[in-house]
Each structure stands twice: as structure tokens, then as C-alpha cells.
Short mmCIF file of C-alpha atoms in Angstrom, two decimals:
data_model
loop_
_atom_site.label_atom_id
_atom_site.label_comp_id
_atom_site.label_asym_id
_atom_site.label_seq_id
_atom_site.Cartn_x
_atom_site.Cartn_y
_atom_site.Cartn_z
CA MET A 548 -10.74 6.22 19.42
CA VAL A 549 -8.22 8.95 18.08
CA LYS A 550 -7.80 11.23 15.35
CA VAL A 551 -4.40 11.89 14.21
CA ILE A 552 -3.14 14.95 12.98
CA THR A 553 0.01 16.22 11.50
CA LYS A 554 1.30 20.05 10.75
CA ASP A 555 4.17 20.84 8.69
CA VAL A 556 5.98 17.85 10.27
CA THR A 557 9.00 17.72 8.78
CA LYS A 558 12.13 15.47 9.81
CA ILE A 559 15.71 16.26 8.51
CA PHE A 560 18.58 13.98 9.42
CA LYS A 561 21.99 15.40 10.06
CA SER A 562 25.29 13.91 9.60
CA LYS A 563 29.04 16.00 9.08
CA LYS A 564 28.90 15.38 5.63
CA LYS A 565 25.35 16.11 4.64
CA GLU A 566 21.60 16.72 5.48
CA VAL A 567 18.77 14.21 4.62
CA VAL A 568 15.24 15.57 4.42
CA ALA A 569 13.20 12.52 5.43
CA LEU A 570 10.06 14.05 5.66
CA ASP A 571 9.25 17.58 3.98
CA LYS A 572 6.19 19.20 5.72
CA ILE A 573 3.65 16.47 6.03
CA ASN A 574 0.22 17.94 6.59
CA MET A 575 -2.20 15.12 7.10
CA GLU A 576 -5.45 13.88 9.30
CA ILE A 577 -6.42 10.72 10.04
CA ASN A 578 -10.08 10.20 11.28
CA SER A 579 -11.07 8.64 14.53
CA GLY A 580 -11.71 4.67 14.11
CA GLU A 581 -10.40 5.31 10.19
CA SER A 582 -8.11 2.45 8.48
CA PHE A 583 -5.45 4.86 6.61
CA GLY A 584 -2.64 3.73 4.14
CA ILE A 585 0.78 5.33 3.65
CA LEU A 586 1.97 4.11 0.16
CA GLY A 587 5.63 4.87 -1.02
CA PRO A 588 8.54 3.48 -2.50
CA SER A 589 11.60 2.64 -0.21
CA GLY A 590 13.36 5.31 1.58
CA ALA A 591 10.38 7.58 0.79
CA GLY A 592 9.99 8.61 4.56
CA LYS A 593 7.07 5.89 5.58
CA THR A 594 8.60 4.53 8.17
CA THR A 595 9.83 7.71 9.65
CA LEU A 596 6.42 9.20 9.48
CA MET A 597 5.08 6.11 11.50
CA ARG A 598 8.15 6.29 14.13
CA ILE A 599 7.10 9.82 15.10
CA ILE A 600 3.44 9.06 15.32
CA ALA A 601 4.70 6.13 17.74
CA GLY A 602 7.03 8.37 19.52
CA LEU A 603 9.99 6.62 19.18
CA ASP A 604 11.50 9.70 16.88
CA VAL A 605 10.67 13.55 16.88
CA PRO A 606 9.54 16.08 14.36
CA THR A 607 12.66 18.25 13.56
CA ALA A 608 9.54 20.75 12.84
CA GLY A 609 6.12 21.07 12.78
CA GLU A 610 3.36 19.45 15.36
CA LEU A 611 1.72 16.48 15.99
CA TYR A 612 -1.75 15.92 17.65
CA PHE A 613 -4.03 13.06 18.83
CA ASN A 614 -7.11 14.64 18.63
CA ASP A 615 -6.86 18.03 19.99
CA GLU A 616 -3.62 17.22 22.37
CA LEU A 617 -0.49 18.28 21.25
CA VAL A 618 2.06 15.01 21.57
CA ALA A 619 5.17 16.18 19.65
CA ALA A 620 6.56 19.40 18.23
CA SER A 621 9.95 20.75 16.99
CA ASN A 622 12.50 18.34 18.50
CA ARG A 623 10.34 17.94 21.42
CA LEU A 624 8.47 14.69 22.83
CA ILE A 625 5.61 16.21 24.73
CA VAL A 626 3.88 12.87 25.55
CA PRO A 627 6.14 9.66 25.70
CA PRO A 628 5.46 6.25 23.41
CA GLU A 629 4.49 4.75 26.77
CA ASP A 630 1.56 7.11 27.15
CA ARG A 631 0.15 7.08 23.61
CA ASN A 632 -1.73 3.89 24.03
CA ILE A 633 -0.27 2.69 20.67
CA GLY A 634 0.17 -1.07 19.62
CA MET A 635 2.62 -1.77 17.03
CA VAL A 636 3.08 -4.67 14.60
CA PHE A 637 6.94 -4.48 12.97
CA GLN A 638 7.86 -5.79 9.85
CA THR A 639 9.79 -8.63 11.24
CA TRP A 640 7.36 -9.03 14.01
CA ALA A 641 9.95 -9.00 16.83
CA LEU A 642 8.63 -11.54 18.80
CA TYR A 643 11.13 -12.88 21.93
CA PRO A 644 12.59 -16.26 21.10
CA ASN A 645 12.68 -17.19 24.48
CA MET A 646 9.03 -16.73 25.42
CA THR A 647 5.88 -18.66 24.51
CA ALA A 648 3.15 -17.22 22.40
CA TYR A 649 1.27 -16.52 25.44
CA ASP A 650 4.11 -14.65 27.09
CA ASN A 651 4.58 -12.64 24.09
CA ILE A 652 1.32 -11.32 23.91
CA ALA A 653 1.18 -10.90 27.85
CA PHE A 654 4.31 -8.81 27.70
CA PRO A 655 2.61 -5.55 27.12
CA LEU A 656 0.34 -5.98 30.10
CA LYS A 657 3.02 -6.30 32.41
CA SER A 658 3.12 -2.50 32.87
CA LEU A 659 -0.57 -2.20 33.41
CA LYS A 660 -0.25 -4.22 36.98
CA ILE A 661 -3.75 -6.00 36.38
CA SER A 662 -4.71 -9.33 38.02
CA LYS A 663 -3.71 -12.59 36.88
CA ALA A 664 -7.01 -13.69 35.94
CA GLU A 665 -8.04 -10.65 33.95
CA GLU A 666 -4.52 -10.67 32.15
CA GLN A 667 -5.50 -14.52 31.16
CA LYS A 668 -9.03 -13.43 29.89
CA LYS A 669 -7.80 -10.79 27.56
CA ILE A 670 -4.97 -13.04 26.04
CA ASN A 671 -7.28 -15.97 25.40
CA ASP A 672 -10.13 -13.57 23.84
CA ILE A 673 -7.71 -12.00 21.53
CA ALA A 674 -6.41 -15.21 20.69
CA GLU A 675 -9.88 -16.95 19.98
CA ILE A 676 -10.44 -13.74 17.62
CA LEU A 677 -7.20 -14.34 15.75
CA GLY A 678 -7.43 -18.12 15.84
CA ILE A 679 -4.39 -18.93 17.89
CA SER A 680 -5.55 -20.28 20.87
CA HIS A 681 -4.22 -23.63 20.22
CA VAL A 682 -0.70 -22.15 19.68
CA LEU A 683 -0.25 -20.23 23.25
CA ASN A 684 2.17 -22.79 24.55
CA HIS A 685 4.44 -22.60 21.60
CA TYR A 686 7.66 -21.07 21.04
CA PRO A 687 7.98 -18.86 17.86
CA ARG A 688 10.59 -21.05 16.37
CA GLU A 689 7.55 -23.66 16.25
CA LEU A 690 5.24 -21.63 14.53
CA SER A 691 4.47 -21.09 10.84
CA GLY A 692 4.79 -17.56 9.28
CA GLY A 693 1.14 -17.05 9.48
CA GLN A 694 0.99 -17.98 13.26
CA GLN A 695 3.76 -15.55 14.09
CA GLN A 696 2.36 -12.73 12.56
CA ARG A 697 -1.14 -13.33 14.50
CA VAL A 698 0.69 -13.43 17.94
CA ALA A 699 2.48 -10.29 16.86
CA LEU A 700 -0.86 -8.97 15.94
CA ALA A 701 -2.65 -9.96 19.31
CA ARG A 702 0.43 -8.42 21.55
CA ALA A 703 -0.23 -5.16 19.58
CA LEU A 704 -4.36 -5.48 20.35
CA VAL A 705 -4.33 -6.87 23.69
CA LYS A 706 -4.09 -3.70 25.83
CA ASN A 707 -6.76 -2.43 23.49
CA PRO A 708 -4.69 0.43 22.09
CA SER A 709 -6.23 3.64 20.86
CA ILE A 710 -4.06 3.22 17.34
CA LEU A 711 -2.66 0.30 15.54
CA LEU A 712 0.45 0.90 13.68
CA LEU A 713 1.16 -1.61 11.00
CA ASP A 714 4.87 -1.31 9.12
CA GLU A 715 4.75 -3.39 6.33
CA PRO A 716 3.06 -6.27 8.29
CA PHE A 717 2.65 -9.14 5.55
CA SER A 718 6.03 -8.76 3.48
CA ASN A 719 7.40 -11.44 5.41
CA LEU A 720 4.66 -13.76 4.68
CA ASP A 721 4.26 -16.47 1.72
CA ALA A 722 2.12 -14.87 -1.27
CA ARG A 723 -0.20 -17.93 -0.53
CA ILE A 724 -1.36 -16.50 2.80
CA ARG A 725 -0.98 -12.78 2.50
CA ASP A 726 -4.67 -12.49 1.21
CA SER A 727 -6.07 -13.99 4.15
CA ALA A 728 -3.60 -12.23 6.59
CA ARG A 729 -4.86 -8.82 4.89
CA ALA A 730 -8.60 -10.14 5.25
CA LEU A 731 -7.78 -10.82 8.85
CA VAL A 732 -6.55 -7.50 9.66
CA ARG A 733 -9.55 -5.66 7.90
CA ARG A 734 -11.84 -7.50 9.76
CA ILE A 735 -10.05 -6.83 13.24
CA GLN A 736 -10.19 -3.16 12.15
CA ASN A 737 -13.95 -3.24 11.57
CA GLU A 738 -14.89 -5.26 14.53
CA LEU A 739 -12.64 -2.70 17.13
CA LYS A 740 -13.06 0.07 15.20
CA ILE A 741 -9.19 1.00 16.04
CA THR A 742 -7.42 4.01 14.05
CA THR A 743 -5.10 1.87 11.99
CA ILE A 744 -2.19 3.17 10.03
CA THR A 745 -0.32 0.76 7.44
CA VAL A 746 2.60 1.65 6.31
CA SER A 747 3.54 -0.37 3.07
CA HIS A 748 5.33 -0.37 -0.66
CA ASP A 749 3.04 -2.81 -1.63
CA PRO A 750 -0.52 -1.49 -3.17
CA ALA A 751 -2.32 -4.96 -2.38
CA ASP A 752 -1.82 -4.04 1.11
CA ILE A 753 -3.19 -0.80 0.78
CA PHE A 754 -6.02 -1.45 -1.36
CA SER A 755 -6.99 -4.61 0.88
CA ILE A 756 -6.88 -2.77 4.17
CA ALA A 757 -7.07 1.12 3.90
CA GLU A 758 -10.50 3.46 3.44
CA ARG A 759 -8.09 6.22 2.55
CA ALA A 760 -4.47 6.35 1.84
CA GLY A 761 -1.46 9.00 1.58
CA VAL A 762 1.11 8.71 -1.13
CA ILE A 763 4.77 9.95 0.27
CA VAL A 764 7.67 10.59 -2.45
CA HIS A 765 10.84 11.60 -1.62
CA GLY A 766 9.57 12.86 1.70
CA LYS A 767 6.51 14.74 0.56
CA LEU A 768 2.86 14.05 1.10
CA VAL A 769 1.58 13.78 -2.97
CA GLN A 770 -1.65 12.80 -2.97
CA VAL A 771 -4.51 11.53 -0.39
CA ASP A 772 -7.63 9.81 -1.60
CA LYS A 773 -9.52 6.46 -1.43
CA PRO A 774 -7.15 3.85 -2.89
CA SER A 775 -9.14 3.33 -6.02
CA ILE A 776 -9.53 7.14 -6.71
CA ILE A 777 -5.60 7.23 -6.66
CA TYR A 778 -5.55 4.07 -8.92
CA SER A 779 -7.83 5.55 -11.25
CA LYS A 780 -6.73 9.44 -11.19
CA PRO A 781 -3.11 9.46 -10.17
CA ILE A 782 -1.69 13.11 -9.44
CA THR A 783 1.53 12.22 -11.38
CA VAL A 784 3.55 9.47 -13.48
CA GLU A 785 5.44 8.38 -10.56
CA VAL A 786 2.40 7.74 -8.21
CA ALA A 787 0.49 5.94 -11.40
CA LYS A 788 3.60 3.73 -11.37
CA LEU A 789 3.83 3.19 -7.78
CA ILE A 790 0.15 1.79 -7.64
CA GLY A 791 -0.16 -0.41 -10.31
CA ASP A 792 1.49 -1.83 -13.48
CA LEU A 793 1.22 1.04 -16.52
CA VAL A 794 2.01 1.21 -20.18
CA GLU A 795 3.53 4.86 -20.86
CA LEU A 796 3.72 5.86 -24.15
CA ASN A 797 4.65 9.50 -26.14
CA GLY A 798 2.24 10.43 -28.97
CA ARG A 799 1.55 13.31 -31.26
CA ILE A 800 -2.23 14.83 -31.51
CA GLU A 801 -4.14 14.80 -34.59
CA ASP A 802 -7.94 15.72 -35.27
CA ARG A 803 -9.99 13.78 -37.66
CA ASN A 804 -13.54 14.38 -38.27
CA GLY A 805 -14.40 16.46 -35.24
CA ALA A 806 -12.28 13.65 -32.94
CA THR A 807 -8.92 13.80 -31.14
CA TYR A 808 -6.40 11.00 -31.31
CA ALA A 809 -3.22 10.76 -29.77
CA VAL A 810 -1.08 8.97 -32.57
CA VAL A 811 1.56 6.51 -31.62
CA ASP A 812 3.26 5.07 -34.60
CA ASP A 813 0.57 2.90 -36.31
CA PHE A 814 -1.58 3.04 -32.94
CA SER A 815 -4.13 5.86 -32.79
CA PHE A 816 -5.65 6.45 -28.95
CA PRO A 817 -9.25 8.43 -28.88
CA ILE A 818 -8.65 11.03 -25.82
CA ASN A 819 -10.37 14.37 -25.10
CA LYS A 820 -9.39 17.49 -26.86
CA ILE A 821 -6.57 19.31 -25.61
CA ASN A 822 -4.66 22.10 -26.52
CA ALA A 823 -0.99 20.67 -27.33
CA SER A 824 0.58 19.02 -30.31
CA ASN A 825 2.24 16.26 -28.22
CA VAL A 826 0.95 14.08 -25.32
CA ARG A 827 2.12 11.44 -22.65
CA LEU A 828 -0.38 8.53 -22.25
CA GLY A 829 -0.36 6.61 -19.41
CA ILE A 830 -3.04 3.24 -19.70
CA ARG A 831 -3.37 0.66 -17.23
CA LEU A 832 -2.86 -2.88 -18.62
CA GLU A 833 -6.57 -4.27 -17.77
CA ASP A 834 -7.75 -1.34 -20.19
CA LEU A 835 -6.00 -2.94 -23.26
CA LYS A 836 -6.95 -6.06 -25.17
CA ILE A 837 -5.75 -7.92 -28.15
CA SER A 838 -7.88 -10.20 -30.28
CA LYS A 839 -8.09 -11.78 -33.82
CA GLU A 840 -11.60 -10.44 -34.14
CA SER A 841 -12.03 -6.73 -35.82
CA SER A 842 -14.69 -5.33 -33.01
CA LEU A 843 -14.97 -6.51 -29.17
CA GLY A 844 -18.57 -4.29 -28.57
CA SER A 845 -19.27 -0.64 -27.49
CA ASP A 846 -16.85 -0.65 -24.71
CA TRP A 847 -13.39 -1.02 -27.03
CA PHE A 848 -12.07 1.00 -29.26
CA LEU A 849 -9.71 -0.32 -32.27
CA VAL A 850 -6.65 1.46 -32.01
CA GLY A 851 -4.66 -0.29 -34.70
CA ARG A 852 -2.86 -3.57 -36.00
CA ALA A 853 -0.29 -4.99 -33.77
CA ARG A 854 2.22 -7.98 -33.81
CA VAL A 855 3.04 -10.05 -30.49
CA LYS A 856 6.75 -9.97 -29.64
CA VAL A 857 6.88 -11.57 -26.26
CA SER A 858 3.97 -13.98 -24.68
CA SER A 859 4.70 -14.90 -20.97
CA TYR A 860 2.77 -16.68 -17.94
CA SER A 861 2.02 -14.44 -14.43
CA SER A 862 -0.14 -15.44 -11.66
CA GLY A 863 -3.02 -16.78 -13.67
CA LEU A 864 -2.83 -14.42 -16.51
CA PHE A 865 -0.78 -13.97 -19.79
CA ARG A 866 1.35 -11.33 -19.90
CA VAL A 867 1.56 -10.05 -23.71
CA THR A 868 3.74 -7.66 -25.22
CA VAL A 869 2.73 -6.20 -28.66
CA VAL A 870 4.38 -3.94 -31.27
CA PRO A 871 2.67 -1.69 -34.21
CA PRO A 872 3.85 -3.01 -37.45
CA SER A 873 6.57 -0.13 -38.11
CA ASN A 874 8.23 0.11 -34.89
CA ASP A 875 9.40 -2.64 -33.11
CA ASN A 876 10.64 -0.45 -29.89
CA THR A 877 6.99 0.87 -29.32
CA GLU A 878 5.84 -1.74 -26.55
CA VAL A 879 2.44 -2.41 -25.13
CA VAL A 880 1.74 -4.90 -22.65
CA VAL A 881 -1.50 -6.65 -22.11
CA MET A 882 -2.94 -9.12 -19.89
CA MET A 883 -4.99 -12.06 -21.41
CA ASP A 884 -6.54 -14.73 -20.33
CA LYS A 885 -5.22 -17.23 -22.95
CA PRO A 886 -1.91 -17.20 -24.57
CA PHE A 887 -0.61 -15.75 -28.14
CA ASP A 888 1.95 -16.48 -30.19
CA VAL A 889 5.05 -14.77 -30.43
CA GLY A 890 4.87 -13.14 -34.42
CA GLU A 891 0.96 -13.26 -34.25
CA GLU A 892 -0.91 -10.49 -36.00
CA VAL A 893 -3.85 -9.20 -33.74
CA ASN A 894 -6.11 -6.11 -33.40
CA LEU A 895 -5.20 -3.75 -30.27
CA PHE A 896 -8.15 -2.37 -28.42
CA ILE A 897 -8.49 0.21 -25.81
CA ARG A 898 -11.42 0.43 -22.93
#
């Protein structure tokens, strides 16, 4: 397997009118056999970085290494893509419509000049692992979205690549089968121990597949860590919002009886003591609850009274927006397992 190292990798696109910095000095190490995620908003530079790793593009500056081998440097393609032993699954899957699933999977093997028997064994083996043996004689138009994705994955894996690149691999799948597709990719990666790099703007992809992740914003690598750490300890507000829903509030600091609070209208949030007069709060939705009760136990702190402004249903839960009695514009969103009536008076708690 291969360790991928980028050193000050920069990519600048130039036109007559302007210059766009797509990647700005990316320094990153992806360990051999690791499943690594690259997360970022649209236009952040994720796919550009993947294209440089694949050899489909070259960095304007900086260096790219596979283990200790320099494969690309400033405007130089040192190792061409066909010699990098990379498997890639595109967002659109890019299956040849005039070929059967079998022939699509076999396509990368043609350049290896292996025997027909060996080719057939490789295809049958990977098809069995991915559960598509029964559709090998079908054309892409005859396959479901999930089956097409598996064929594309089989095509990427059949030549036993050293690196597997997945570019938004689940965005074209129905929501109901995305979880099973993610679980499949994670299982295959665990079994084959291929260095896997997944690019996505969807945090669910990264949490499901990646052991570590890097967040790219405006072409800069701003944070690298386990997905759970990026979620619980984001380095910026932008990263926090990118990886999950967030309640943002501006409050003033008050000290009461030796404790410190961030006060937002009628709400008082307990925080660690800081040397400031104002604070910006970021709270995950699962760390908030509402109830008619005055206490929820030792894990929950009463923030104050609130009134239900909006209540809607979302993916098995109820998304409830509450406001303090004195200010209808200060909104706090809470996810609950039961509905609440608009106008209902409740208590707001924080974990």
C-alpha cells in the first residue's frame, strides 16, 4: 500500500481576466492503508486535490509523494497516471453505456495483458465480494443506481490498486441506500487495506468511511483529525457548520456566585471562565433539550423559560425552534422525539 504526502501543494488557475487559487500550500500525510476523508464546501478545492493525486492535473507549486517517490512537482508530471496504480470512482460513475457490467469492470485489465482465464477470475472474485455477480451480463441502463455504483467500484478495484479515490461517490444514490453503500465501501476498505481517499461535501460520508479527515475551506487545509474530534472541537465556526447543524448565539459574560454564564436575552448558558465581556456560542442540536419538567437530571442544566415558535418533522425527529419570552428573534433549534405545539411554554436545557 501507499503513503500519500503533499508538501506545499498549490494549484492556481489562470485566465486573461483573473487568477484563482484553488489550493493554497496543502501539507498533508495520508498513511498507508488508511481511509482518509477530504471534506469541504463546493468549490473549496477538494476535487482539484484528488485530480492532482490521480495524475489528471499537476500542481502549480509544491510536491506530491507516494511513499518516498516524487510523483509530481511544480508544473511537472513525473509519474503519469497510468503508472500510479490508482482506482477511481467518479461522482457520475462514468460507466460505458454500450458495454455490459462485465466489460465495464474488465476495461482496466486490458492494458495488463493478462490471460482471459485470469481476467475472468479477477472479475468474478470482485463481483462476488460486491454482490453483483448476477448482473454482469446487464447493461448500465438495466441496473439500479446502487448496482451501477457497485460496478464502478468493482472497475476501480479489479486491478488491485494501491490507492482508491472516491469523488462524491454516494451523491447520486437514493437516500435510503446511501447507508448500505457507505457500509459496503468501509467493509471493502477494511478487508483489502487499500489507501482510500474519499472526497465529499457530506459529513455523513466522512463519518461512515474515514478514520481521519482533512477539511479544506477556500483552498486551505484548516483542520486534520478524527471526524469525531472535528465535530466536537472544530477549529472555526465555518468548520463547525460544515460538519453539522449548529445553533449560533451572541451573549454577554456574567459572573454569578463564582460561576460564569453567557447571557443571551432570558437564557443563561454555563461556560468556562474567560477574560472577555462578550462571547459567541456554538451549540450542537443534540446538546439541547426542551421539556415541561423543571429538571432533567444532573447531565442537563436549565437555561431558562422558552416559547415554541415553530415545530416541524424531519427524518424521524421533530425540529423545534424556541425563543426566549423577551425576544422573538433569538431562535434556538432543538431536535426532539415528540412534537410540541406552537406557542407552548417550555423549559430549555443544555447538556
